[in-house]
XYZ file of C-alpha atoms in Angstrom:
385
model
C 7.232 26.493 6.476
C 4.384 25.033 9.158
C 4.215 21.530 8.105
C 0.581 22.231 7.147
C 1.210 23.874 4.579
C 2.702 20.899 2.684
C -0.210 18.757 3.335
C -3.943 18.570 2.534
C -7.039 16.011 3.648
C -6.762 13.327 1.788
C -9.908 13.198 -0.022
C -10.881 13.185 -3.901
C -10.673 16.645 -4.432
C -6.984 17.052 -2.208
C -6.465 13.589 -4.305
C -6.742 15.491 -8.223
C -5.359 18.477 -7.143
C -2.424 17.126 -6.058
C -2.521 15.439 -9.332
C -2.506 18.231 -11.661
C 0.913 19.872 -9.319
C 2.702 16.979 -10.794
C 4.717 17.677 -13.640
C 3.023 15.283 -15.867
C 0.120 12.466 -15.561
C 1.223 9.514 -15.072
C 0.763 6.173 -16.115
C 1.140 4.798 -12.549
C 0.864 5.995 -9.591
C 2.764 3.670 -6.908
C 0.733 3.292 -3.238
C 3.332 2.392 -0.870
C 2.996 0.124 1.777
C 4.715 1.039 5.225
C 3.233 -2.508 6.437
C 1.082 -5.538 4.749
C -1.658 -5.762 6.220
C -2.911 -2.574 7.609
C -6.825 -2.690 7.100
C -7.154 0.907 7.406
C -4.845 1.436 4.241
C -6.513 -1.041 2.133
C -10.667 0.291 3.315
C -8.277 4.036 2.139
C -6.580 2.809 -1.160
C -10.376 1.538 -2.056
C -11.436 4.625 -1.791
C -8.372 6.389 -3.674
C -8.790 3.654 -6.697
C -12.744 4.415 -7.278
C -12.311 8.008 -7.329
C -9.047 8.099 -9.612
C -11.827 5.501 -12.389
C -14.325 7.426 -12.002
C -12.687 11.097 -11.980
C -9.081 10.815 -13.464
C -9.715 7.818 -16.449
C -7.642 5.440 -14.215
C -8.736 2.338 -16.073
C -6.246 -0.488 -14.447
C -5.593 -1.484 -10.829
C -1.794 -3.601 -10.172
C -0.569 -5.234 -6.625
C 2.329 -7.036 -5.396
C 1.158 -10.443 -5.953
C 1.811 -13.653 -8.813
C 1.067 -12.158 -11.872
C 0.065 -15.619 -13.352
C -2.506 -16.161 -10.649
C -3.569 -12.701 -11.352
C -5.205 -13.734 -14.617
C -8.033 -16.042 -12.023
C -8.773 -12.352 -10.468
C -8.811 -10.687 -14.016
C -10.791 -13.425 -16.455
C -12.864 -12.938 -12.903
C -13.468 -9.107 -13.276
C -14.322 -9.139 -16.657
C -15.760 -11.872 -17.749
C -17.472 -13.143 -14.404
C -15.923 -17.090 -14.327
C -15.376 -18.367 -11.044
C -17.254 -17.164 -7.541
C -15.907 -14.471 -5.378
C -14.696 -16.838 -2.871
C -12.865 -19.259 -5.609
C -10.997 -16.194 -6.797
C -10.404 -14.653 -3.732
C -8.384 -18.324 -2.950
C -6.986 -19.115 -6.436
C -5.998 -15.264 -7.729
C -3.351 -14.143 -5.025
C -0.453 -14.899 -3.828
C 1.850 -14.276 -0.338
C -2.057 -14.413 1.676
C -3.481 -11.198 -0.224
C -6.589 -13.452 -1.330
C -7.157 -13.257 3.179
C -7.780 -9.346 3.268
C -11.579 -8.201 3.745
C -10.166 -5.040 1.433
C -9.103 -6.871 -1.439
C -12.163 -8.529 -1.411
C -14.256 -5.967 -1.951
C -11.767 -4.560 -4.379
C -12.132 -7.258 -6.236
C -16.004 -7.387 -5.472
C -16.303 -3.848 -6.914
C -14.572 -4.158 -10.129
C -16.454 -7.241 -10.530
C -19.636 -4.472 -10.161
C -17.947 -1.600 -12.451
C -17.708 -4.040 -15.186
C -21.569 -5.278 -14.937
C -22.458 -1.392 -15.130
C -19.836 0.528 -17.496
C -18.841 -0.685 -21.205
C -15.475 1.071 -20.854
C -13.881 -2.273 -18.400
C -11.455 -2.050 -15.503
C -8.440 -4.745 -15.496
C -6.443 -6.346 -12.703
C -3.478 -7.427 -12.523
C -0.262 -8.892 -10.447
C 2.447 -7.874 -11.125
C 4.818 -9.783 -9.045
C 6.912 -13.220 -9.759
C 5.266 -16.245 -8.233
C 8.211 -16.138 -6.315
C 8.933 -15.008 -2.615
C 12.184 -16.239 -1.066
C 11.499 -19.283 -2.739
C 10.046 -19.894 -6.930
C 8.104 -22.050 -8.265
C 7.998 -24.696 -10.831
C 8.208 -22.450 -14.407
C 5.898 -25.212 -15.854
C 2.898 -23.144 -16.316
C 4.340 -20.268 -18.227
C 6.419 -22.761 -20.070
C 3.744 -25.015 -21.348
C 1.491 -21.959 -21.553
C 4.096 -20.409 -24.281
C 4.356 -22.804 -25.276
C 0.746 -23.884 -26.454
C 0.360 -20.478 -28.073
C 2.365 -20.581 -30.830
C 2.759 -22.859 -33.691
C 5.773 -24.660 -35.374
C 8.515 -25.353 -36.124
C 8.629 -24.955 -32.205
C 12.811 -25.783 -29.932
C 10.847 -28.922 -28.490
C 7.827 -31.252 -27.845
C 5.622 -30.575 -24.942
C 6.487 -34.719 -23.667
C 10.751 -33.008 -24.090
C 9.147 -29.803 -22.156
C 7.365 -31.648 -19.648
C 10.325 -34.532 -18.764
C 13.135 -31.480 -18.602
C 10.461 -29.824 -15.706
C 10.009 -33.148 -13.772
C 7.814 -33.540 -10.571
C 6.969 -30.192 -9.769
C 8.586 -30.174 -6.222
C 12.137 -30.042 -6.946
C 11.186 -26.793 -8.099
C 8.856 -25.731 -5.419
C 11.718 -27.001 -2.677
C 11.184 -24.512 0.213
C 14.701 -25.425 1.745
C 16.263 -24.262 -1.449
C 15.503 -20.549 -0.344
C 18.979 -21.212 2.268
C 20.321 -24.194 1.200
C 21.664 -22.932 -2.560
C 22.869 -26.633 -2.799
C 19.084 -27.623 -2.604
C 18.401 -25.311 -5.718
C 17.630 -27.550 -9.418
C 19.094 -24.013 -10.629
C 21.980 -25.340 -12.412
C 20.855 -28.409 -13.299
C 21.612 -29.754 -16.620
C 17.719 -29.771 -17.016
C 17.960 -26.242 -16.073
C 20.348 -24.644 -18.422
C 18.149 -26.573 -21.018
C 15.269 -24.969 -19.638
C 17.077 -21.482 -20.350
C 17.519 -21.792 -23.666
C 14.094 -23.414 -24.452
C 12.638 -20.527 -22.970
C 14.748 -17.899 -25.062
C 13.889 -19.488 -28.485
C 10.329 -19.656 -27.206
C 10.218 -15.498 -26.623
C 12.147 -15.026 -29.624
C 9.539 -17.368 -31.757
C 6.729 -15.343 -30.095
C 7.904 -11.803 -31.504
C 7.866 -13.684 -34.991
C 4.928 -14.484 -35.336
C 3.034 -11.830 -33.370
C 1.080 -10.865 -36.356
C -1.393 -14.299 -36.200
C -1.986 -13.823 -32.600
C -4.915 -11.826 -31.334
C -4.740 -9.188 -28.819
C -5.394 -11.460 -25.659
C -3.217 -13.799 -26.532
C -0.472 -11.454 -27.644
C -0.387 -9.939 -23.834
C -1.278 -13.237 -22.098
C 2.314 -15.240 -24.516
C 4.175 -11.929 -23.537
C 3.474 -12.548 -20.142
C 4.532 -16.045 -19.614
C 8.058 -15.687 -21.577
C 8.496 -12.917 -19.333
C 7.762 -14.928 -16.252
C 9.333 -18.250 -17.463
C 12.649 -16.749 -18.758
C 12.116 -14.381 -15.242
C 12.169 -17.485 -12.836
C 14.841 -19.972 -14.713
C 17.261 -16.618 -13.569
C 15.978 -16.362 -10.218
C 16.367 -20.992 -9.503
C 19.819 -20.002 -10.737
C 20.294 -17.339 -8.938
C 19.123 -19.596 -5.964
C 22.045 -22.058 -6.766
C 24.386 -19.744 -6.249
C 26.744 -19.797 -3.076
C 28.157 -17.115 -3.109
C 27.997 -13.807 -0.672
C 25.741 -11.697 -3.157
C 23.594 -14.430 -3.497
C 20.356 -12.567 -1.608
C 21.320 -9.444 -2.940
C 21.188 -10.745 -6.688
C 17.910 -12.539 -5.542
C 16.172 -9.853 -4.675
C 17.502 -7.465 -7.612
C 16.078 -10.146 -9.798
C 12.373 -10.238 -8.347
C 12.195 -6.183 -8.819
C 13.469 -6.610 -12.244
C 10.196 -9.236 -12.979
C 8.001 -6.729 -11.688
C 9.266 -3.772 -13.024
C 9.025 -5.661 -16.103
C 4.853 -5.900 -15.306
C 4.501 -2.578 -14.784
C 5.602 -1.232 -17.756
C 3.253 -4.271 -19.406
C 0.710 -3.039 -17.410
C 1.231 0.504 -17.776
C 0.795 0.076 -21.636
C -3.312 -0.378 -20.274
C -3.133 3.608 -19.373
C -3.522 5.124 -16.063
C -3.350 2.394 -13.416
C -2.517 2.488 -9.600
C -0.232 -0.243 -7.876
C -0.273 -1.038 -4.917
C 3.170 -2.331 -3.087
C 5.026 -2.248 -0.355
C 7.325 1.586 -0.642
C 10.729 -0.625 -0.817
C 9.483 -2.372 -4.067
C 8.073 1.260 -5.590
C 10.859 3.502 -3.686
C 13.077 5.267 -6.615
C 15.686 5.198 -4.376
C 18.275 2.550 -4.056
C 16.193 0.018 -1.339
C 18.910 -1.191 1.842
C 18.028 -4.034 4.011
C 20.202 -5.514 6.717
C 20.188 -9.234 6.095
C 22.231 -11.291 8.788
C 25.733 -10.097 8.364
C 24.749 -8.544 5.035
C 23.253 -5.600 4.246
C 22.177 -5.836 0.618
C 21.062 -3.302 -2.071
C 19.264 -3.389 -5.011
C 17.782 -1.412 -7.558
C 13.162 -1.595 -6.334
C 10.777 -2.010 -8.791
C 9.783 1.451 -9.049
C 13.089 2.732 -10.003
C 13.528 1.117 -12.591
C 9.952 2.240 -14.143
C 11.198 5.408 -13.378
C 14.049 4.869 -15.479
C 12.471 4.072 -17.907
C 9.038 6.518 -17.537
C 10.192 9.332 -16.097
C 7.750 12.248 -14.961
C 5.158 9.671 -15.910
C 5.809 6.986 -13.143
C 4.487 9.006 -9.212
C 5.252 7.326 -5.973
C 2.894 7.849 -3.027
C 4.277 6.234 0.159
C 2.562 5.318 2.748
C 3.424 5.881 6.711
C 1.749 5.448 10.301
C 1.359 7.605 12.966
C -0.118 5.779 15.697
C 0.078 1.858 15.515
C -1.534 -0.909 17.236
C 0.262 0.620 20.114
C 3.492 1.649 18.901
C 3.248 6.022 18.744
C 5.857 7.917 17.084
C 8.403 9.918 19.248
C 7.167 13.480 18.456
C 10.919 14.883 16.782
C 10.260 12.185 13.807
C 8.474 12.634 10.664
C 5.374 9.982 11.588
C 5.445 12.276 15.243
C 5.355 15.730 13.516
C 2.791 14.228 10.652
C 0.724 13.230 13.598
C 0.094 16.688 14.092
C -1.536 17.608 11.433
C -5.553 17.409 12.169
C -7.038 15.197 9.819
C -7.355 11.153 10.135
C -5.430 10.416 6.656
C -3.569 13.473 5.254
C -1.488 13.887 1.424
C 1.714 15.752 2.110
C 3.444 16.633 -1.044
C 7.022 15.093 0.301
C 9.278 16.948 -1.004
C 7.579 20.321 0.202
C 7.975 18.676 3.163
C 11.529 17.582 3.438
C 12.207 22.070 3.148
C 10.547 21.773 5.815
C 11.654 20.030 8.150
C 14.820 19.878 10.278
C 16.813 17.058 10.761
C 13.977 15.193 11.708
C 15.037 11.180 13.464
C 14.446 8.073 12.352
C 11.682 6.832 13.910
C 12.395 2.745 15.055
C 9.704 0.369 15.164
C 9.635 -2.562 17.698
C 7.020 -4.440 14.474
C 9.293 -5.987 12.223
C 7.378 -6.095 8.923
C 6.650 -1.409 9.617
C 9.114 0.216 7.860
C 9.111 3.230 8.977
C 9.898 6.803 6.583
C 13.819 6.933 5.910
C 14.065 10.825 7.134
C 17.139 11.205 4.605
C 15.031 9.811 1.098
C 11.950 12.220 1.351
C 12.956 14.166 -1.573
C 12.772 10.951 -3.521
C 8.920 10.886 -3.057
C 6.315 12.241 -4.577
C 3.829 12.464 -1.929
C 3.137 10.882 1.211
C 0.017 8.993 2.134
C -0.250 9.451 6.466
C -2.903 7.499 7.953
C -2.498 9.257 12.013
C -3.798 5.816 12.935
C -3.807 2.397 12.739
C -5.398 -0.609 14.091
C -6.504 -2.892 12.433
C -3.213 -4.557 11.492
C -2.860 -8.165 10.480
């Protein structure tokens, strides 16, 4: 089979045809990044989302960014609250607010909502964490404020147990478990209070508006997940980093299941978070293993989850060898291609794995092509942040 027979140009017609070829219409369509901050991929993602909204009934966009900060963006695009500059500064984590493509996406989503009765929504689906975790204060106090008595503790008690936020956001705890507050007496009590508040939320669901229920559920997931993560940061065992990686992706997966409740959504994140297979990552002298958010989500949604992995041909001055998957795909005649990954797996014979000097770029794994629905291939990327 010629690899051209597995591919089509990535345009609106090609994308819609590809979606029709899937076993079911995805509730969540994952678009993965082989590398963060690729300008051309951000622009292409925006084109894909606009097509999905206009022609495929998609109404939500979710990105690998702090879920609580994402509320700032969603408020802006649905109500007009705040200026675009302010939203880009306060609504994204991981430096994603500086991305021109993200700025253009937010601007377009706000403009769309001003002109249409059926609104589009924005979600961050990462926790307020990466290698270290934020304070659970925002999530706990916001959930506490939404609930009615009798509550498991007063607001004053909650504030006293939380203490200064600096104790929670100490970046040194990322590498030194002894610096973590996660197994202190206060943290352990807060875990019980968070559990009680989430249980209380279930009992009070009827008295809350749909919007308050949605936010309260997010605050509850975030508070419980953050406190678990802080507990993991205090773990000095060799399993520490694998556990932390798994906890982060489990938080992502829980947020994605909530996003799916709003109907078809495009999800934008690193390939490693959206893939179906077990994640493997070298870390010092360890090989970390855990299940990604995509794998967990696919276990819940089945065929209603689809994954498009992105791959790059020439990235900056790094050109793939011709015997790699990326090298073979570079022979396609289109600048942007959409490839049926499972058919590609049948068409190629023992391709070599690509290596890259860019530690932020994760090439395709030739042995895992059959676990990807499709590949979004960019023949050339020069705008690397």
